[in-house]
Amino acid sequence: AQSVAQPEDQVNVAEGNPLTVKCTYSVSGNPYLFWYVQYPNRGLQFLLKYITGDNLVKGSYGFEAEFNKSQTSFHLKKPSALVSDSALYFCAVTDGGSYIPTFGRGTSLIVHP
Amino acid sequence: DGGITQSPKYLFRKEGQNVTLSCEQNLNHDAMYWYRQDPGQGLRLIYYSQIVNDFQKGDIAEGYSVSREKKESFPLTVTSAQKNPTAFYLCAAGQFTEAFFGQGTRLTVV
């Protein structure tokens, strides 16, 4: 079985400060990891993914994520937050055997002006 | 949202009524999925289909049914057996390493 944990329901950060949204995972094989963003009453938009290779993955809108195999984590980061980054963020994992992603509960990011 | 069209955007259901949510894709992906989203619970998988004429139950399939007669279409029927259908429903289509989502349908029981 595969699972994802997003330990924070909400993250608050001031505009211009760095942000981190945490994600840990459990999967039997090699993990394929994803971050998606959701704005109110909209579908999910893909941000970035880790399949293999470099542990630091760069994605859309200046976001990046670091894969840490020993800590089974895939935290989302951005060096300087924008108010427009305020949204709901989902981490997802699949073992790559069959693409059926399991999503975390989501973390609400609030960036204050 | 990457060629996934869900309709309607808002849907109201009376008690005891079946309703069908539409999902169409023009991305030519074999796999399609239905998720239910409730506040604080994230996305939960209802049904998925990895090929035409075949589909599998997800984690919360009770009270729902699907069909996959065409590659581009994966409609979801919320039956009267689903006792708490009020939620936001998301359809997705995927290739091996990425899923593309529709804009969602918000279903409300009245």
Coordinates of N, CA and C in Angstrom, one line a residue:
Chain A
A1 N 0.9 -1.2 0.0 CA 0.0 0.0 0.0 C 0.9 1.2 0.0
Q2 N 0.4 2.3 -0.6 CA 1.1 3.5 -0.6 C 0.3 4.6 0.1
S3 N 1.0 5.5 0.7 CA 0.4 6.6 1.5 C 1.2 7.9 1.5
V4 N 0.6 9.0 1.7 CA 1.2 10.3 1.8 C 0.7 11.0 3.0
A5 N 1.6 11.7 3.7 CA 1.3 12.5 4.9 C 1.7 13.9 4.7
Q6 N 0.8 14.8 4.8 CA 1.1 16.2 4.8 C 0.7 16.7 6.3
P7 N 1.8 16.9 7.1 CA 1.5 17.0 8.5 C 0.9 18.4 8.9
E8 N 0.9 19.3 8.0 CA 0.4 20.7 8.3 C -0.8 20.9 7.5
D9 N -1.9 21.3 8.2 CA -3.2 21.6 7.5 C -3.0 23.0 6.9
Q10 N -2.2 23.9 7.6 CA -2.1 25.2 7.1 C -0.7 25.7 7.3
V11 N -0.1 26.5 6.4 CA 1.2 27.1 6.5 C 1.0 28.6 6.3
N12 N 1.5 29.4 7.2 CA 1.4 30.9 7.0 C 2.8 31.4 6.8
V13 N 3.0 32.3 5.9 CA 4.3 32.9 5.6 C 4.1 34.3 5.1
A14 N 5.0 35.2 5.4 CA 5.0 36.5 4.9 C 5.5 36.6 3.5
E15 N 4.9 37.5 2.7 CA 5.4 37.7 1.3 C 6.9 38.0 1.3
G16 N 7.6 37.4 0.4 CA 9.1 37.6 0.3 C 9.9 36.7 1.1
N17 N 9.3 36.0 2.1 CA 10.0 35.0 2.9 C 10.0 33.6 2.2
P18 N 10.9 32.8 2.5 CA 10.9 31.4 2.0 C 9.8 30.6 2.5
L19 N 9.3 29.7 1.8 CA 8.2 28.8 2.2 C 8.6 27.3 2.1
T20 N 8.1 26.5 3.0 CA 8.2 25.1 2.9 C 6.9 24.4 3.2
V21 N 6.5 23.5 2.4 CA 5.3 22.7 2.6 C 5.7 21.2 2.7
K22 N 5.4 20.6 3.8 CA 6.1 19.3 4.0 C 5.2 18.1 3.5
C23 N 6.0 17.1 3.1 CA 5.3 15.8 2.6 C 6.2 14.7 2.9
T24 N 5.6 13.6 3.5 CA 6.4 12.4 3.7 C 5.5 11.3 3.0
Y25 N 6.2 10.2 2.6 CA 5.5 9.2 1.9 C 5.8 7.8 2.3
S26 N 5.0 6.8 1.9 CA 5.3 5.4 2.2 C 4.9 4.7 0.9
V27 N 5.8 3.9 0.4 CA 5.6 3.1 -0.9 C 6.5 1.9 -0.9
S28 N 6.0 0.8 -1.5 CA 6.8 -0.4 -1.4 C 7.9 -0.4 -2.4
G29 N 7.8 0.2 -3.6 CA 8.9 0.2 -4.5 C 9.5 1.6 -4.6
N30 N 10.0 1.9 -5.8 CA 10.6 3.2 -6.0 C 9.5 4.2 -6.1
P31 N 9.6 5.3 -5.4 CA 8.5 6.3 -5.4 C 8.6 7.2 -6.6
Y32 N 7.4 7.5 -7.1 CA 7.2 8.6 -8.1 C 6.4 9.6 -7.3
L33 N 6.9 10.8 -7.2 CA 6.4 11.9 -6.3 C 6.0 13.1 -7.1
F34 N 4.9 13.7 -6.6 CA 4.3 14.8 -7.4 C 3.8 15.9 -6.4
W35 N 3.8 17.1 -6.9 CA 3.1 18.2 -6.2 C 2.1 18.9 -7.2
Y36 N 0.9 19.1 -6.6 CA -0.1 19.8 -7.4 C -0.6 21.0 -6.6
V37 N -1.2 22.0 -7.2 CA -1.7 23.1 -6.6 C -3.2 23.3 -7.0
Q38 N -4.0 23.7 -6.1 CA -5.5 23.9 -6.4 C -5.9 25.3 -5.9
Y39 N -6.5 26.1 -6.8 CA -7.1 27.3 -6.4 C -8.6 27.1 -6.2
P40 N -9.2 28.0 -5.5 CA -10.6 27.7 -5.1 C -11.6 27.3 -6.2
N41 N -12.3 26.2 -6.0 CA -13.3 25.8 -7.0 C -12.7 25.4 -8.4
R42 N -11.4 25.0 -8.4 CA -10.8 24.7 -9.6 C -10.2 23.3 -9.5
G43 N -9.8 22.7 -10.6 CA -9.1 21.5 -10.6 C -7.6 21.6 -10.1
L44 N -6.9 20.5 -10.1 CA -5.5 20.5 -9.6 C -4.6 20.8 -10.8
Q45 N -3.6 21.6 -10.6 CA -2.6 21.9 -11.6 C -1.3 21.3 -11.2
F46 N -0.6 20.7 -12.1 CA 0.7 20.0 -11.9 C 1.7 21.1 -11.6
L47 N 2.6 20.9 -10.6 CA 3.7 21.8 -10.3 C 5.0 21.1 -10.7
L48 N 5.3 19.9 -10.2 CA 6.5 19.3 -10.4 C 6.5 17.8 -10.1
K49 N 7.5 17.0 -10.5 CA 7.5 15.6 -10.2 C 8.9 15.2 -10.0
Y50 N 9.1 14.1 -9.2 CA 10.4 13.4 -9.1 C 10.1 12.0 -9.6
I51 N 10.9 11.5 -10.6 CA 10.8 10.2 -11.0 C 12.2 9.5 -10.7
T52 N 13.2 10.1 -11.1 CA 14.6 9.6 -10.9 C 15.6 10.7 -11.1
G53 N 16.8 10.5 -10.8 CA 17.8 11.5 -11.0 C 18.1 12.4 -9.9
D54 N 18.4 13.7 -10.2 CA 18.7 14.7 -9.3 C 17.6 14.8 -8.2
N55 N 18.1 14.9 -6.9 CA 17.1 14.9 -5.8 C 16.4 16.3 -5.7
L56 N 17.0 17.3 -6.3 CA 16.3 18.6 -6.3 C 15.6 18.8 -7.6
V57 N 14.3 19.0 -7.5 CA 13.5 19.1 -8.7 C 12.9 20.5 -8.8
K58 N 13.1 21.1 -10.0 CA 12.5 22.4 -10.2 C 11.2 22.3 -11.0
G59 N 10.2 23.2 -10.6 CA 9.0 23.1 -11.3 C 8.5 24.5 -11.7
S60 N 7.1 24.5 -11.8 CA 6.5 25.7 -12.3 C 6.5 26.8 -11.2
Y61 N 6.4 28.1 -11.7 CA 6.2 29.3 -10.8 C 7.2 29.4 -9.8
G62 N 8.4 28.9 -10.0 CA 9.5 29.1 -9.1 C 9.6 28.1 -7.9
F63 N 8.7 27.1 -7.9 CA 8.7 26.1 -6.9 C 9.8 25.0 -7.2
E64 N 10.3 24.4 -6.1 CA 11.2 23.3 -6.2 C 10.9 22.3 -5.1
A65 N 11.3 21.1 -5.2 CA 11.1 20.1 -4.1 C 12.4 19.3 -4.1
E66 N 12.6 18.8 -2.8 CA 13.8 18.0 -2.6 C 13.4 16.6 -2.2
F67 N 13.8 15.6 -2.9 CA 13.6 14.2 -2.6 C 14.7 13.7 -1.6
N68 N 14.2 13.2 -0.5 CA 15.1 12.7 0.5 C 14.7 11.2 0.8
K69 N 15.5 10.3 0.3 CA 15.1 8.9 0.4 C 15.2 8.4 1.8
S70 N 16.2 8.8 2.5 CA 16.4 8.3 3.9 C 15.3 8.8 4.8
Q71 N 14.8 10.0 4.6 CA 13.7 10.5 5.4 C 12.4 10.3 4.8
T72 N 12.3 9.7 3.6 CA 11.1 9.5 2.9 C 10.3 10.7 2.8
S73 N 10.9 11.8 2.4 CA 10.3 13.1 2.3 C 10.4 13.7 0.9
F74 N 9.5 14.6 0.6 CA 9.5 15.3 -0.6 C 8.9 16.7 -0.4
H75 N 9.6 17.6 0.3 CA 9.1 18.9 0.8 C 9.1 19.9 -0.4
L76 N 8.1 20.7 -0.5 CA 8.0 21.7 -1.5 C 8.5 23.0 -1.0
K77 N 9.3 23.7 -1.8 CA 9.9 24.9 -1.3 C 9.9 26.0 -2.4
K78 N 10.0 27.3 -1.9 CA 10.1 28.4 -2.8 C 10.9 29.5 -2.0
P79 N 11.9 30.0 -2.7 CA 12.8 31.0 -2.0 C 12.1 32.3 -1.5
S80 N 11.1 32.7 -2.3 CA 10.5 34.0 -1.9 C 9.0 33.9 -2.3
A81 N 8.2 33.9 -1.2 CA 6.7 33.6 -1.4 C 6.0 34.9 -2.0
L82 N 5.0 34.6 -2.8 CA 4.1 35.7 -3.3 C 2.7 35.5 -2.8
V83 N 2.0 36.6 -2.6 CA 0.6 36.5 -2.2 C -0.2 35.6 -3.1
S84 N 0.1 35.6 -4.4 CA -0.6 34.8 -5.4 C -0.3 33.3 -5.2
D85 N 0.7 33.0 -4.4 CA 1.0 31.5 -4.1 C -0.1 30.9 -3.2
S86 N -0.9 31.8 -2.6 CA -1.9 31.3 -1.6 C -2.8 30.3 -2.3
A87 N -2.9 29.1 -1.8 CA -3.7 28.1 -2.5 C -3.6 26.8 -1.6
L88 N -4.2 25.7 -2.1 CA -4.2 24.4 -1.5 C -3.2 23.6 -2.2
Y89 N -2.2 22.9 -1.5 CA -1.2 22.2 -2.2 C -1.3 20.7 -1.8
F90 N -1.2 19.8 -2.8 CA -1.3 18.4 -2.6 C 0.0 17.7 -3.1
C91 N 0.4 16.8 -2.2 CA 1.5 15.9 -2.5 C 0.9 14.6 -2.9
A92 N 1.5 13.9 -3.9 CA 1.0 12.6 -4.3 C 2.1 11.6 -4.6
V93 N 1.8 10.3 -4.5 CA 2.9 9.3 -4.7 C 2.3 8.1 -5.4
T94 N 3.1 7.5 -6.2 CA 2.7 6.2 -6.8 C 4.0 5.4 -6.9
D95 N 3.9 4.1 -6.9 CA 5.1 3.2 -6.9 C 5.6 3.0 -8.3
G96 N 4.9 3.6 -9.3 CA 5.4 3.5 -10.7 C 5.0 2.2 -11.4
G97 N 4.5 1.2 -10.6 CA 4.1 0.0 -11.2 C 2.8 0.1 -12.0
S98 N 1.9 0.8 -11.5 CA 0.7 1.2 -12.2 C 0.3 2.6 -11.7
Y99 N 0.1 3.5 -12.7 CA -0.1 4.9 -12.3 C -1.4 5.1 -11.6
I100 N -1.5 4.9 -10.3 CA -2.7 5.2 -9.6 C -2.2 6.1 -8.4
P101 N -2.2 7.4 -8.5 CA -1.6 8.2 -7.5 C -2.5 8.3 -6.2
T102 N -1.8 8.3 -5.1 CA -2.4 8.5 -3.8 C -2.1 9.9 -3.3
F103 N -3.1 10.6 -2.9 CA -2.9 12.0 -2.6 C -2.9 12.2 -1.1
G104 N -2.2 13.2 -0.6 CA -2.2 13.6 0.8 C -3.5 14.5 1.0
R105 N -3.7 14.9 2.3 CA -4.9 15.6 2.6 C -4.9 17.1 2.2
G106 N -3.7 17.5 1.8 CA -3.6 18.9 1.3 C -3.2 19.8 2.4
T107 N -2.4 20.9 2.0 CA -1.9 21.9 3.0 C -2.3 23.3 2.4
S108 N -3.0 24.0 3.2 CA -3.4 25.4 2.7 C -2.3 26.3 3.0
L109 N -1.8 26.9 2.0 CA -0.7 27.9 2.1 C -1.3 29.3 2.1
I110 N -1.0 30.1 3.1 CA -1.5 31.5 3.1 C -0.3 32.4 3.2
V111 N -0.2 33.2 2.2 CA 0.9 34.2 2.1 C 0.4 35.6 2.4
H112 N 0.9 36.2 3.5 CA 0.4 37.5 4.0 C 1.2 38.6 3.4
P113 N 0.5 39.7 3.0 CA 1.2 40.8 2.3 C 2.2 41.5 3.3
Chain B
D1 N -7.2 23.5 -18.3 CA -6.7 22.4 -17.5 C -6.3 21.2 -18.3
G2 N -5.6 21.4 -19.3 CA -4.9 20.3 -20.0 C -5.8 19.4 -20.8
G3 N -7.0 19.9 -21.3 CA -7.8 19.1 -22.2 C -8.8 18.1 -21.5
I4 N -9.1 18.3 -20.2 CA -10.1 17.6 -19.5 C -11.3 18.4 -19.3
T5 N -12.4 18.0 -19.8 CA -13.6 18.9 -19.6 C -14.7 18.1 -18.8
Q6 N -15.0 18.8 -17.7 CA -16.0 18.2 -16.8 C -17.3 19.1 -16.9
S7 N -18.5 18.4 -16.9 CA -19.7 19.2 -16.9 C -20.8 18.4 -16.1
P8 N -21.7 19.1 -15.5 CA -21.7 20.6 -15.4 C -20.8 21.0 -14.3
K9 N -20.6 22.3 -14.1 CA -19.7 22.8 -13.1 C -20.4 22.7 -11.7
Y10 N -21.7 23.0 -11.7 CA -22.5 22.8 -10.5 C -23.7 21.9 -10.8
L11 N -24.1 21.1 -9.8 CA -25.2 20.1 -10.0 C -25.9 19.9 -8.7
F12 N -27.2 19.9 -8.8 CA -28.0 19.8 -7.6 C -28.8 18.5 -7.8
R13 N -28.8 17.7 -6.7 CA -29.5 16.4 -6.7 C -30.6 16.4 -5.6
K14 N -31.7 15.8 -6.0 CA -32.8 15.6 -5.0 C -32.5 14.3 -4.3
E15 N -33.1 14.1 -3.2 CA -33.0 12.8 -2.5 C -33.5 11.7 -3.3
G16 N -32.8 10.6 -3.4 CA -33.3 9.4 -4.2 C -33.1 9.5 -5.7
Q17 N -32.4 10.5 -6.1 CA -32.2 10.7 -7.6 C -30.8 10.3 -8.0
N18 N -30.7 9.7 -9.2 CA -29.4 9.4 -9.7 C -29.0 10.6 -10.6
V19 N -27.7 10.9 -10.6 CA -27.2 12.0 -11.4 C -25.9 11.5 -12.1
T20 N -25.6 12.0 -13.3 CA -24.4 11.6 -14.0 C -23.5 12.8 -14.3
L21 N -22.2 12.7 -13.9 CA -21.2 13.7 -14.1 C -20.4 13.3 -15.4
S22 N -20.2 14.3 -16.2 CA -19.5 14.0 -17.5 C -18.1 14.4 -17.4
C23 N -17.2 13.6 -18.0 CA -15.8 13.8 -18.1 C -15.3 13.4 -19.5
E24 N -14.8 14.4 -20.2 CA -14.3 14.1 -21.6 C -12.8 14.6 -21.7
Q25 N -12.0 13.8 -22.4 CA -10.6 14.2 -22.5 C -10.2 14.2 -24.0
N26 N -9.3 15.1 -24.4 CA -8.8 15.1 -25.8 C -7.3 14.9 -25.8
L27 N -6.7 14.3 -24.7 CA -5.3 14.1 -24.5 C -4.8 12.7 -25.0
N28 N -5.8 11.9 -25.3 CA -5.5 10.5 -25.8 C -4.8 9.6 -24.8
H29 N -5.1 9.9 -23.5 CA -4.6 9.1 -22.4 C -5.4 7.8 -22.2
D30 N -4.8 6.7 -22.0 CA -5.5 5.5 -21.7 C -6.2 5.5 -20.3
A31 N -5.5 6.1 -19.3 CA -6.0 6.0 -17.9 C -6.8 7.2 -17.6
M32 N -8.0 7.0 -16.9 CA -8.8 8.0 -16.4 C -9.2 7.7 -15.0
Y33 N -9.5 8.7 -14.2 CA -9.8 8.6 -12.8 C -10.9 9.5 -12.3
W34 N -11.6 9.1 -11.3 CA -12.6 9.9 -10.6 C -12.2 10.0 -9.1
Y35 N -12.1 11.3 -8.6 CA -11.8 11.5 -7.2 C -12.9 12.3 -6.6
R36 N -13.1 12.1 -5.3 CA -14.0 12.9 -4.5 C -13.2 13.7 -3.6
Q37 N -13.5 15.0 -3.5 CA -12.8 15.9 -2.5 C -13.8 16.5 -1.5
D38 N -13.4 16.3 -0.2 CA -14.2 16.8 0.9 C -13.2 17.7 1.7
P39 N -13.7 18.7 2.3 CA -12.8 19.6 3.1 C -12.0 18.8 4.1
G40 N -10.7 19.0 4.1 CA -9.9 18.4 5.1 C -9.6 16.9 4.9
Q41 N -10.1 16.3 3.8 CA -9.9 14.9 3.6 C -9.1 14.7 2.3
G42 N -8.7 15.7 1.6 CA -7.9 15.5 0.4 C -8.7 14.8 -0.7
L43 N -8.1 14.1 -1.5 CA -8.7 13.5 -2.7 C -8.8 12.0 -2.4
R44 N -10.0 11.4 -2.6 CA -10.2 10.0 -2.4 C -10.6 9.4 -3.8
L45 N -10.0 8.3 -4.1 CA -10.2 7.6 -5.4 C -11.6 6.9 -5.4
I46 N -12.4 7.2 -6.4 CA -13.7 6.5 -6.5 C -13.6 5.3 -7.5
Y47 N -13.2 5.6 -8.7 CA -13.0 4.6 -9.7 C -11.9 5.0 -10.6
Y48 N -11.3 4.0 -11.3 CA -10.3 4.3 -12.3 C -10.4 3.3 -13.4
S49 N -10.0 3.8 -14.6 CA -10.0 2.9 -15.8 C -8.7 3.1 -16.5
Q50 N -8.0 2.0 -16.8 CA -6.7 2.0 -17.5 C -6.8 1.7 -18.9
I51 N -8.0 1.3 -19.4 CA -8.2 1.0 -20.8 C -9.7 0.9 -21.1
V52 N -10.1 1.1 -22.3 CA -11.5 1.1 -22.7 C -12.1 -0.2 -22.3
N53 N -13.4 -0.1 -21.9 CA -14.2 -1.3 -21.5 C -13.7 -2.0 -20.2
D54 N -12.9 -1.3 -19.5 CA -12.4 -1.9 -18.2 C -12.2 -0.8 -17.2
F55 N -12.7 -1.1 -15.9 CA -12.5 -0.1 -14.9 C -12.5 -0.9 -13.5
Q56 N -11.9 -0.2 -12.5 CA -11.7 -0.8 -11.2 C -12.2 0.1 -10.1
K57 N -12.7 -0.5 -9.1 CA -13.1 0.3 -7.9 C -11.9 0.9 -7.2
G58 N -12.1 2.1 -6.7 CA -11.1 2.7 -5.9 C -11.5 2.5 -4.4
D59 N -11.1 3.5 -3.6 CA -11.2 3.3 -2.1 C -12.7 3.6 -1.7
I60 N -13.5 4.3 -2.4 CA -14.8 4.7 -2.0 C -15.8 4.5 -3.1
A61 N -15.9 3.4 -3.7 CA -16.7 3.1 -4.9 C -18.2 2.9 -4.5
E62 N -18.6 2.6 -3.3 CA -19.9 2.3 -2.9 C -20.9 3.5 -3.2
G63 N -21.9 3.2 -4.0 CA -22.9 4.3 -4.3 C -22.6 5.0 -5.6
Y64 N -21.5 4.6 -6.3 CA -21.1 5.2 -7.6 C -21.0 4.1 -8.6
S65 N -21.2 4.5 -9.9 CA -20.9 3.6 -11.0 C -20.3 4.4 -12.1
V66 N -19.6 3.7 -13.0 CA -18.9 4.3 -14.1 C -19.1 3.5 -15.4
S67 N -18.7 4.0 -16.5 CA -18.6 3.3 -17.8 C -17.4 3.8 -18.5
R68 N -16.9 3.0 -19.4 CA -15.8 3.5 -20.2 C -15.9 2.8 -21.6
E69 N -16.9 3.3 -22.4 CA -17.2 2.8 -23.7 C -16.3 3.4 -24.8
K70 N -15.8 4.6 -24.5 CA -14.9 5.3 -25.4 C -13.6 5.8 -24.7
K71 N -12.5 5.9 -25.4 CA -11.3 6.3 -24.7 C -11.4 7.7 -24.1
E72 N -12.2 8.6 -24.8 CA -12.2 9.9 -24.4 C -13.2 10.3 -23.3
S73 N -14.1 9.3 -22.9 CA -15.2 9.6 -22.0 C -15.2 8.6 -20.9
F74 N -15.5 9.2 -19.7 CA -15.5 8.4 -18.4 C -16.5 9.0 -17.5
P75 N -17.8 8.8 -17.8 CA -18.9 9.4 -16.9 C -19.0 8.7 -15.6
L76 N -19.4 9.5 -14.6 CA -19.6 8.9 -13.3 C -21.1 9.2 -12.9
T77 N -21.7 8.1 -12.4 CA -23.1 8.2 -12.0 C -23.1 8.1 -10.4
V78 N -23.7 9.1 -9.8 CA -23.9 9.1 -8.4 C -25.3 8.5 -8.1
T79 N -25.4 7.4 -7.5 CA -26.7 6.7 -7.4 C -27.3 7.1 -6.1
S80 N -28.6 6.7 -5.9 CA -29.3 7.0 -4.7 C -28.7 6.3 -3.5
A81 N -27.9 5.3 -3.8 CA -27.3 4.5 -2.7 C -26.2 5.2 -2.0
Q82 N -25.7 6.3 -2.6 CA -24.6 7.1 -2.0 C -25.3 8.1 -1.1
K83 N -25.1 7.9 0.2 CA -25.9 8.6 1.2 C -25.4 10.0 1.5
N84 N -24.2 10.3 1.2 CA -23.7 11.6 1.4 C -22.9 12.1 0.2
P85 N -23.6 12.4 -0.9 CA -23.0 12.7 -2.1 C -22.5 14.2 -2.3
T86 N -22.8 15.0 -1.4 CA -22.4 16.4 -1.5 C -20.9 16.5 -1.4
A87 N -20.2 17.0 -2.4 CA -18.8 17.0 -2.5 C -18.4 17.7 -3.8
F88 N -17.1 17.8 -4.0 CA -16.5 18.3 -5.2 C -15.8 17.1 -5.9
Y89 N -16.2 16.9 -7.1 CA -15.8 15.7 -7.9 C -14.8 16.1 -8.9
L90 N -13.7 15.4 -9.0 CA -12.6 15.7 -9.9 C -12.3 14.5 -10.8
C91 N -12.2 14.8 -12.1 CA -11.9 13.8 -13.1 C -10.5 14.0 -13.5
A92 N -9.7 13.0 -13.8 CA -8.3 13.2 -14.3 C -8.1 12.1 -15.3
A93 N -7.1 12.5 -16.2 CA -6.6 11.5 -17.2 C -5.1 11.5 -17.1
G94 N -4.4 10.4 -17.2 CA -3.0 10.4 -16.9 C -2.2 9.5 -17.9
Q95 N -1.0 9.9 -18.0 CA 0.0 9.0 -18.6 C 0.8 8.5 -17.4
F96 N 1.9 7.9 -17.7 CA 2.6 7.1 -16.7 C 3.1 8.0 -15.5
T97 N 3.5 9.2 -15.8 CA 4.1 10.0 -14.8 C 3.4 11.3 -14.4
E98 N 2.2 11.5 -14.9 CA 1.5 12.8 -14.6 C 0.0 12.6 -14.9
A99 N -0.7 13.3 -14.0 CA -2.2 13.3 -14.2 C -2.6 14.8 -14.6
F100 N -3.6 14.9 -15.4 CA -4.2 16.1 -15.8 C -5.7 16.2 -15.3
F101 N -6.0 17.2 -14.6 CA -7.3 17.3 -14.0 C -8.3 18.2 -14.7
G102 N -9.6 17.9 -14.6 CA -10.6 18.8 -15.0 C -10.9 19.9 -14.0
Q103 N -11.8 20.8 -14.3 CA -12.1 21.9 -13.4 C -13.0 21.5 -12.2
G104 N -13.6 20.3 -12.3 CA -14.4 19.8 -11.2 C -15.9 20.0 -11.3
T105 N -16.7 19.2 -10.7 CA -18.1 19.4 -10.6 C -18.5 19.4 -9.1
R106 N -19.2 20.5 -8.7 CA -19.6 20.6 -7.3 C -21.1 20.1 -7.2
L107 N -21.3 19.0 -6.5 CA -22.6 18.3 -6.4 C -23.1 18.6 -5.0
T108 N -24.4 19.1 -5.0 CA -25.1 19.4 -3.8 C -26.4 18.7 -3.7
V109 N -26.7 18.1 -2.6 CA -28.0 17.4 -2.4 C -29.0 18.5 -1.8
V110 N -30.2 18.6 -2.4 CA -31.1 19.6 -2.0 C -32.4 18.9 -1.5

